[in-house]
Amino acid sequence: MEGLMLKRVQRIVTGLAVVGAGLAFAPSAHAQPLVSTTPGALVLERILVKINDGLITQTDLEAAQITALRARGIQPQSDAELRQLILEITPEVIVNKVEELLIVQRGRENGLSLSDEQFEDSLNTIKEENGIDDEELVAAIKQEMGISLVEFRDVLETQMMVGQVQQIEVGRLSITDVEAREYYDTNLEDFTLPATYTLRELLIAVPEGGALNVAQDSQARAAAEAARARVLNGEDFAEVTFEVSDAASKANGGLIGPIELPDLAESVRERIEGLEVGAVGAIERTPAGYQILQVESATPATPTPFDEVRDAIADNVYNERRLEALDEFLAELRDEAIIEWKDEGLKSLYDGYLANRDLAAGGQ
């Protein structure tokens, strides 16, 4: 399946252009071959962009597109669907490939690499977790990823270096108790459990069409007033409800809840606002008839103590700062890099995606 997908992507990409923009995903006339194109020479690969001393080739792009499609869990059913998906994913894919290569280059500058021992340990872990032998592992890698064991090592090394470089460059962040407390106070609503209410309802139903029948409506209203008066005179709301209510909740004395305040209809929130526990609300005409509510119990909104959320706050702030620091680090790598584009279409997609990403980040 992976091989078929790759062939389809290669075929689509070869002739694909961005509609209305004149940007080709396929290598443009300016994209350079990896070897000479003199008569008799074999063109092995096409270079799309040169970054410092590294290259991103057509094959690299296609493999990344395959990975992105797999990550979405989508199997395109037609070339038209595949073409549209490639249009959508390629800007992000090429930006990610460039940034990945820049990080790997920084890792190599720092002396990072995947040793033979680390690679063997990784393979052994995979085999043990899946209960497979060497041959089955190689077959699985080929089937699932469409690559050889040698290429799989490159994938693991890239993942390892990206993780380690990020940890080195942006992993030294910390948050003080003062900063955590400030975050807690500023975002107190996020750490507050909403108020909850348990209600009782009593409903005197109005027969269908009753709103147009003055006599029926008046009769229902009078029954509701009589029931409310009984409760106000000391009778138990649940007992009166069980006796006269037409609501399905009458079987348990009209009990509803507990319900968190945000989950209550706005009209209900307005009716119970200011009512103390045990208080009986006014009679309300609803589409079903005349309804009376009583507040059985109420729990006010309760902030979770700071000490209980201190670690969660530290994680939140760390993740926010880590993303900011990572963006700054990547921007620094891009500024320092010598990037030579061999395909203007991809360059335009790359520049456009970065501009949109920066704009989105600035608006947050």
Short mmCIF file of C-alpha atoms in Angstrom, two decimals:
data_model
loop_
_atom_site.label_atom_id
_atom_site.label_comp_id
_atom_site.label_asym_id
_atom_site.label_seq_id
_atom_site.Cartn_x
_atom_site.Cartn_y
_atom_site.Cartn_z
CA MET A 1 0.00 0.00 0.00
CA GLU A 2 2.82 2.40 0.89
CA GLY A 3 4.57 1.71 -2.39
CA LEU A 4 1.39 2.37 -4.34
CA MET A 5 0.86 5.61 -2.44
CA LEU A 6 4.43 6.69 -3.17
CA LYS A 7 4.01 6.01 -6.89
CA ARG A 8 0.77 7.99 -6.94
CA VAL A 9 2.38 10.90 -5.09
CA GLN A 10 5.33 10.87 -7.46
CA ARG A 11 3.00 10.91 -10.47
CA ILE A 12 0.82 13.67 -9.07
CA VAL A 13 3.73 15.80 -7.85
CA THR A 14 5.50 15.56 -11.18
CA GLY A 15 2.78 17.55 -12.89
CA LEU A 16 1.21 19.51 -10.07
CA ALA A 17 1.02 23.30 -10.04
CA VAL A 18 -0.60 25.55 -7.49
CA VAL A 19 -3.81 26.80 -9.06
CA GLY A 20 -3.81 30.51 -9.73
CA ALA A 21 -0.36 31.08 -8.29
CA GLY A 22 1.93 29.56 -10.87
CA LEU A 23 3.85 27.68 -8.20
CA ALA A 24 4.99 24.21 -9.20
CA PHE A 25 5.41 21.47 -6.64
CA ALA A 26 7.32 19.46 -9.16
CA PRO A 27 10.93 20.43 -9.84
CA SER A 28 10.89 23.57 -11.93
CA ALA A 29 13.14 24.11 -14.88
CA HIS A 30 15.61 25.64 -12.43
CA ALA A 31 15.68 22.69 -10.02
CA GLN A 32 19.14 21.18 -10.25
CA PRO A 33 19.95 17.49 -10.75
CA LEU A 34 22.21 15.84 -8.21
CA VAL A 35 24.58 14.70 -10.99
CA SER A 36 25.49 16.01 -14.39
CA THR A 37 22.91 15.92 -17.16
CA THR A 38 25.48 15.62 -19.92
CA PRO A 39 24.72 12.96 -22.56
CA GLY A 40 25.12 9.48 -21.14
CA ALA A 41 25.02 10.60 -17.50
CA LEU A 42 22.30 9.24 -15.21
CA VAL A 43 20.18 11.80 -13.37
CA LEU A 44 19.79 10.29 -9.92
CA GLU A 45 18.01 13.05 -8.07
CA ARG A 46 16.83 16.62 -8.24
CA ILE A 47 17.83 19.24 -5.69
CA LEU A 48 15.03 21.45 -4.44
CA VAL A 49 16.93 23.50 -1.86
CA LYS A 50 20.50 23.65 -0.56
CA ILE A 51 20.83 24.55 3.12
CA ASN A 52 24.40 25.23 4.24
CA ASP A 53 26.09 21.95 3.28
CA GLY A 54 22.87 19.93 3.22
CA LEU A 55 20.29 19.20 0.56
CA ILE A 56 16.56 18.57 0.34
CA THR A 57 15.77 16.56 -2.75
CA GLN A 58 12.62 15.63 -4.62
CA THR A 59 12.70 12.21 -2.96
CA ASP A 60 12.99 13.85 0.48
CA LEU A 61 9.94 15.97 -0.23
CA GLU A 62 7.88 13.06 -1.52
CA ALA A 63 8.77 10.92 1.50
CA ALA A 64 7.76 13.77 3.82
CA GLN A 65 4.49 14.19 1.95
CA ILE A 66 3.78 10.48 2.39
CA THR A 67 4.48 10.77 6.12
CA ALA A 68 2.17 13.78 6.42
CA LEU A 69 -0.62 11.98 4.56
CA ARG A 70 -0.23 8.93 6.80
CA ALA A 71 -0.36 11.15 9.89
CA ARG A 72 -3.77 12.37 8.78
CA GLY A 73 -4.97 8.79 8.49
CA ILE A 74 -6.32 9.45 5.02
CA GLN A 75 -6.21 7.12 2.03
CA PRO A 76 -7.08 9.28 -1.01
CA GLN A 77 -9.56 7.50 -3.26
CA SER A 78 -8.67 9.40 -6.42
CA ASP A 79 -5.85 11.38 -7.97
CA ALA A 80 -7.99 14.52 -7.64
CA GLU A 81 -8.33 13.98 -3.89
CA LEU A 82 -4.61 13.25 -3.58
CA ARG A 83 -3.80 16.38 -5.58
CA GLN A 84 -5.88 18.53 -3.23
CA LEU A 85 -4.29 17.00 -0.15
CA ILE A 86 -0.81 17.64 -1.51
CA LEU A 87 -1.79 21.25 -2.17
CA GLU A 88 -2.81 21.56 1.47
CA ILE A 89 0.13 19.85 3.17
CA THR A 90 3.14 20.86 1.08
CA PRO A 91 3.73 24.35 2.56
CA GLU A 92 3.96 22.95 6.09
CA VAL A 93 5.91 19.91 4.91
CA ILE A 94 8.67 21.92 3.24
CA VAL A 95 8.99 24.27 6.24
CA ASN A 96 9.28 21.29 8.57
CA LYS A 97 11.90 19.65 6.34
CA VAL A 98 14.02 22.81 6.27
CA GLU A 99 13.80 23.29 10.03
CA GLU A 100 14.52 19.62 10.66
CA LEU A 101 17.65 19.80 8.53
CA LEU A 102 18.80 22.96 10.31
CA ILE A 103 18.36 21.29 13.71
CA VAL A 104 20.21 18.16 12.57
CA GLN A 105 23.06 20.31 11.30
CA ARG A 106 23.28 22.03 14.68
CA GLY A 107 23.27 18.61 16.33
CA ARG A 108 26.21 17.46 14.21
CA GLU A 109 28.04 20.68 15.10
CA ASN A 110 27.52 19.70 18.74
CA GLY A 111 28.94 16.24 18.09
CA LEU A 112 25.64 14.40 18.31
CA SER A 113 25.08 11.16 16.44
CA LEU A 114 23.34 7.81 16.80
CA SER A 115 25.90 5.21 17.82
CA ASP A 116 25.77 1.59 16.67
CA GLU A 117 24.96 0.58 20.24
CA GLN A 118 22.07 3.04 20.48
CA PHE A 119 20.71 1.85 17.15
CA GLU A 120 20.88 -1.79 18.20
CA ASP A 121 19.21 -0.97 21.51
CA SER A 122 16.39 0.77 19.64
CA LEU A 123 15.92 -2.20 17.30
CA ASN A 124 15.94 -4.66 20.19
CA THR A 125 13.32 -2.61 22.03
CA ILE A 126 11.07 -2.60 18.97
CA LYS A 127 11.50 -6.34 18.50
CA GLU A 128 10.79 -7.11 22.15
CA GLU A 129 7.70 -4.90 22.30
CA ASN A 130 6.25 -6.46 19.15
CA GLY A 131 7.50 -10.03 19.59
CA ILE A 132 9.26 -10.18 16.21
CA ASP A 133 12.68 -11.26 14.96
CA ASP A 134 15.19 -9.46 12.72
CA GLU A 135 13.63 -10.55 9.43
CA GLU A 136 10.14 -9.62 10.57
CA LEU A 137 11.41 -6.23 11.75
CA VAL A 138 12.98 -5.45 8.37
CA ALA A 139 9.79 -6.57 6.62
CA ALA A 140 7.62 -4.46 8.93
CA ILE A 141 9.75 -1.35 8.37
CA LYS A 142 9.52 -1.88 4.62
CA GLN A 143 5.77 -2.43 4.73
CA GLU A 144 4.87 0.34 7.16
CA MET A 145 7.37 3.01 6.14
CA GLY A 146 8.52 1.96 2.68
CA ILE A 147 12.20 2.24 3.63
CA SER A 148 15.19 0.00 4.25
CA LEU A 149 16.88 -0.67 7.58
CA VAL A 150 19.69 1.72 6.63
CA GLU A 151 17.16 4.45 5.90
CA PHE A 152 15.35 3.62 9.14
CA ARG A 153 18.57 4.31 11.02
CA ASP A 154 18.67 7.76 9.43
CA VAL A 155 15.09 8.35 10.60
CA LEU A 156 15.95 7.35 14.17
CA GLU A 157 19.08 9.46 14.17
CA THR A 158 17.16 12.49 12.94
CA GLN A 159 14.51 12.04 15.63
CA MET A 160 17.15 11.60 18.30
CA MET A 161 19.11 14.68 17.25
CA VAL A 162 16.03 16.87 16.93
CA GLY A 163 14.98 15.90 20.45
CA GLN A 164 18.42 16.37 21.96
CA VAL A 165 19.12 19.69 20.24
CA GLN A 166 15.77 21.06 21.37
CA GLN A 167 16.50 19.90 24.90
CA ILE A 168 19.92 21.55 24.83
CA GLU A 169 18.73 24.82 23.34
CA VAL A 170 15.35 25.33 25.03
CA GLY A 171 15.32 22.81 27.86
CA ARG A 172 16.88 25.08 30.45
CA LEU A 173 13.68 26.98 31.15
CA SER A 174 12.33 27.22 34.69
CA ILE A 175 9.51 28.95 36.56
CA THR A 176 9.67 30.49 40.02
CA ASP A 177 6.98 30.27 42.68
CA VAL A 178 6.28 33.98 42.22
CA GLU A 179 5.70 33.48 38.49
CA ALA A 180 3.52 30.45 39.15
CA ARG A 181 1.43 32.42 41.65
CA GLU A 182 1.03 35.30 39.17
CA TYR A 183 -0.13 32.83 36.52
CA TYR A 184 -2.58 31.31 39.01
CA ASP A 185 -4.04 34.68 39.97
CA THR A 186 -4.33 35.83 36.36
CA ASN A 187 -5.98 32.61 35.21
CA LEU A 188 -7.91 31.80 38.39
CA GLU A 189 -11.04 30.94 36.40
CA ASP A 190 -9.16 28.05 34.78
CA PHE A 191 -8.51 26.56 38.22
CA THR A 192 -11.98 27.10 39.63
CA LEU A 193 -14.61 24.40 39.90
CA PRO A 194 -17.96 25.86 38.75
CA ALA A 195 -20.89 26.29 41.09
CA THR A 196 -23.27 23.33 41.19
CA TYR A 197 -26.98 23.24 41.95
CA THR A 198 -29.43 20.53 42.86
CA LEU A 199 -32.99 21.61 42.11
CA ARG A 200 -36.50 20.33 42.51
CA GLU A 201 -39.15 21.09 39.92
CA LEU A 202 -42.91 21.00 39.97
CA LEU A 203 -44.73 21.24 36.64
CA ILE A 204 -48.41 21.72 35.95
CA ALA A 205 -48.73 20.82 32.30
CA VAL A 206 -50.89 22.80 29.91
CA PRO A 207 -52.66 20.57 27.37
CA GLU A 208 -51.58 20.97 23.76
CA GLY A 209 -53.15 24.10 22.45
CA GLY A 210 -53.81 25.22 25.97
CA ALA A 211 -52.12 28.55 25.44
CA LEU A 212 -54.95 29.38 23.08
CA ASN A 213 -57.57 28.05 25.49
CA VAL A 214 -57.92 30.67 28.18
CA ALA A 215 -59.88 28.41 30.49
CA GLN A 216 -57.36 25.54 30.37
CA ASP A 217 -54.42 27.88 30.80
CA SER A 218 -56.06 29.65 33.72
CA GLN A 219 -56.86 26.31 35.33
CA ALA A 220 -53.23 25.18 35.07
CA ARG A 221 -52.02 28.50 36.46
CA ALA A 222 -54.37 28.21 39.40
CA ALA A 223 -53.16 24.67 40.14
CA ALA A 224 -49.56 25.87 40.10
CA GLU A 225 -50.37 28.74 42.46
CA ALA A 226 -52.13 26.35 44.83
CA ALA A 227 -49.17 23.96 44.84
CA ARG A 228 -46.70 26.78 45.49
CA ALA A 229 -48.86 28.09 48.33
CA ARG A 230 -48.86 24.67 49.98
CA VAL A 231 -45.05 24.61 49.91
CA LEU A 232 -44.80 28.17 51.24
CA ASN A 233 -47.16 27.19 54.04
CA GLY A 234 -44.78 24.48 55.18
CA GLU A 235 -45.56 21.35 53.18
CA ASP A 236 -42.61 19.41 51.79
CA PHE A 237 -41.83 20.37 48.18
CA ALA A 238 -41.01 16.77 47.26
CA GLU A 239 -44.30 15.46 48.62
CA VAL A 240 -46.38 18.11 46.88
CA THR A 241 -44.48 17.44 43.68
CA PHE A 242 -45.07 13.71 43.90
CA GLU A 243 -48.77 14.40 44.36
CA VAL A 244 -49.50 17.02 41.67
CA SER A 245 -46.56 17.41 39.27
CA ASP A 246 -46.84 16.34 35.63
CA ALA A 247 -43.06 16.21 35.07
CA ALA A 248 -41.23 12.91 34.67
CA SER A 249 -39.13 13.86 37.70
CA LYS A 250 -42.16 13.57 40.03
CA ALA A 251 -41.18 9.97 40.83
CA ASN A 252 -38.20 11.23 42.84
CA GLY A 253 -39.84 14.32 44.21
CA GLY A 254 -38.85 16.51 41.27
CA LEU A 255 -35.13 16.14 42.00
CA ILE A 256 -32.78 17.39 39.27
CA GLY A 257 -29.01 17.43 39.56
CA PRO A 258 -26.50 18.15 40.78
CA ILE A 259 -25.81 20.23 37.68
CA GLU A 260 -22.92 22.61 37.10
CA LEU A 261 -24.09 26.19 36.68
CA PRO A 262 -22.74 26.60 33.11
CA ASP A 263 -24.78 23.54 32.07
CA LEU A 264 -28.08 25.09 33.16
CA ALA A 265 -30.16 26.93 30.59
CA GLU A 266 -29.71 30.69 30.81
CA SER A 267 -33.40 31.15 31.66
CA VAL A 268 -33.04 28.73 34.59
CA ARG A 269 -29.87 30.45 35.81
CA GLU A 270 -31.70 33.77 35.85
CA ARG A 271 -34.61 32.29 37.83
CA ILE A 272 -32.48 30.74 40.57
CA GLU A 273 -29.96 33.57 40.81
CA GLY A 274 -30.12 34.99 44.29
CA LEU A 275 -32.27 32.18 45.69
CA GLU A 276 -31.03 30.67 48.93
CA VAL A 277 -31.04 26.95 49.60
CA GLY A 278 -34.61 25.88 50.33
CA ALA A 279 -36.11 28.93 48.65
CA VAL A 280 -38.94 28.48 46.18
CA GLY A 281 -38.89 30.44 42.95
CA ALA A 282 -41.74 32.21 41.23
CA ILE A 283 -44.11 30.41 38.88
CA GLU A 284 -42.75 30.43 35.33
CA ARG A 285 -44.68 29.76 32.14
CA THR A 286 -42.66 27.37 29.96
CA PRO A 287 -43.58 25.65 26.69
CA ALA A 288 -44.61 22.60 28.74
CA GLY A 289 -46.72 24.45 31.26
CA TYR A 290 -46.30 26.23 34.59
CA GLN A 291 -43.08 25.38 36.40
CA ILE A 292 -41.90 26.02 39.96
CA LEU A 293 -38.27 25.50 41.04
CA GLN A 294 -36.77 25.05 44.48
CA VAL A 295 -33.05 25.18 45.28
CA GLU A 296 -32.36 21.90 47.07
CA SER A 297 -28.63 22.52 47.52
CA ALA A 298 -25.91 24.71 46.07
CA THR A 299 -22.14 24.57 46.04
CA PRO A 300 -20.41 27.86 45.18
CA ALA A 301 -17.63 28.08 42.64
CA THR A 302 -14.50 26.84 44.38
CA PRO A 303 -10.94 27.70 43.35
CA THR A 304 -8.57 24.74 43.53
CA PRO A 305 -5.85 25.57 46.09
CA PHE A 306 -2.65 26.87 44.53
CA ASP A 307 -0.51 24.10 46.02
CA GLU A 308 -2.63 21.47 44.28
CA VAL A 309 -2.11 23.00 40.82
CA ARG A 310 1.44 24.32 41.22
CA ASP A 311 2.95 21.50 39.16
CA ALA A 312 0.30 21.79 36.45
CA ILE A 313 0.94 25.53 36.22
CA ALA A 314 4.67 24.91 35.92
CA ASP A 315 4.01 22.50 33.05
CA ASN A 316 1.69 24.97 31.31
CA VAL A 317 4.09 27.88 31.59
CA TYR A 318 7.06 25.71 30.64
CA ASN A 319 5.30 24.48 27.51
CA GLU A 320 4.32 28.01 26.50
CA ARG A 321 7.84 29.31 27.03
CA ARG A 322 9.33 26.26 25.37
CA LEU A 323 7.33 26.90 22.21
CA GLU A 324 8.34 30.56 22.24
CA ALA A 325 11.99 29.66 22.81
CA LEU A 326 11.86 27.01 20.08
CA ASP A 327 10.42 29.54 17.61
CA GLU A 328 13.21 31.96 18.49
CA PHE A 329 15.82 29.22 18.13
CA LEU A 330 14.50 28.17 14.72
CA ALA A 331 14.39 31.80 13.57
CA GLU A 332 18.02 32.13 14.64
CA LEU A 333 18.98 29.02 12.67
CA ARG A 334 17.18 30.31 9.58
CA ASP A 335 18.84 33.72 9.85
CA GLU A 336 22.29 32.17 10.17
CA ALA A 337 21.80 29.62 7.40
CA ILE A 338 22.72 29.94 3.74
CA ILE A 339 19.57 28.78 1.97
CA GLU A 340 19.71 28.44 -1.81
CA TRP A 341 16.39 27.60 -3.42
CA LYS A 342 16.44 25.68 -6.68
CA ASP A 343 12.66 25.76 -7.06
CA GLU A 344 10.93 29.13 -6.84
CA GLY A 345 7.52 27.54 -6.39
CA LEU A 346 8.58 25.79 -3.20
CA LYS A 347 10.33 28.93 -1.99
CA SER A 348 7.09 30.89 -2.33
CA LEU A 349 5.20 28.20 -0.41
CA TYR A 350 7.90 28.20 2.27
CA ASP A 351 7.90 31.99 2.65
CA GLY A 352 4.10 32.15 2.70
CA TYR A 353 3.74 29.48 5.36
CA LEU A 354 6.34 31.12 7.61
CA ALA A 355 4.67 34.51 7.23
CA ASN A 356 1.27 33.10 8.13
CA ARG A 357 2.71 31.17 11.08
CA ASP A 358 4.45 34.26 12.44
CA LEU A 359 1.27 36.30 11.99
CA ALA A 360 -0.77 33.71 13.87
CA ALA A 361 1.80 33.56 16.68
CA GLY A 362 1.80 37.34 16.98
CA GLY A 363 -1.97 37.41 17.34
CA GLN A 364 -2.05 35.00 20.28
#
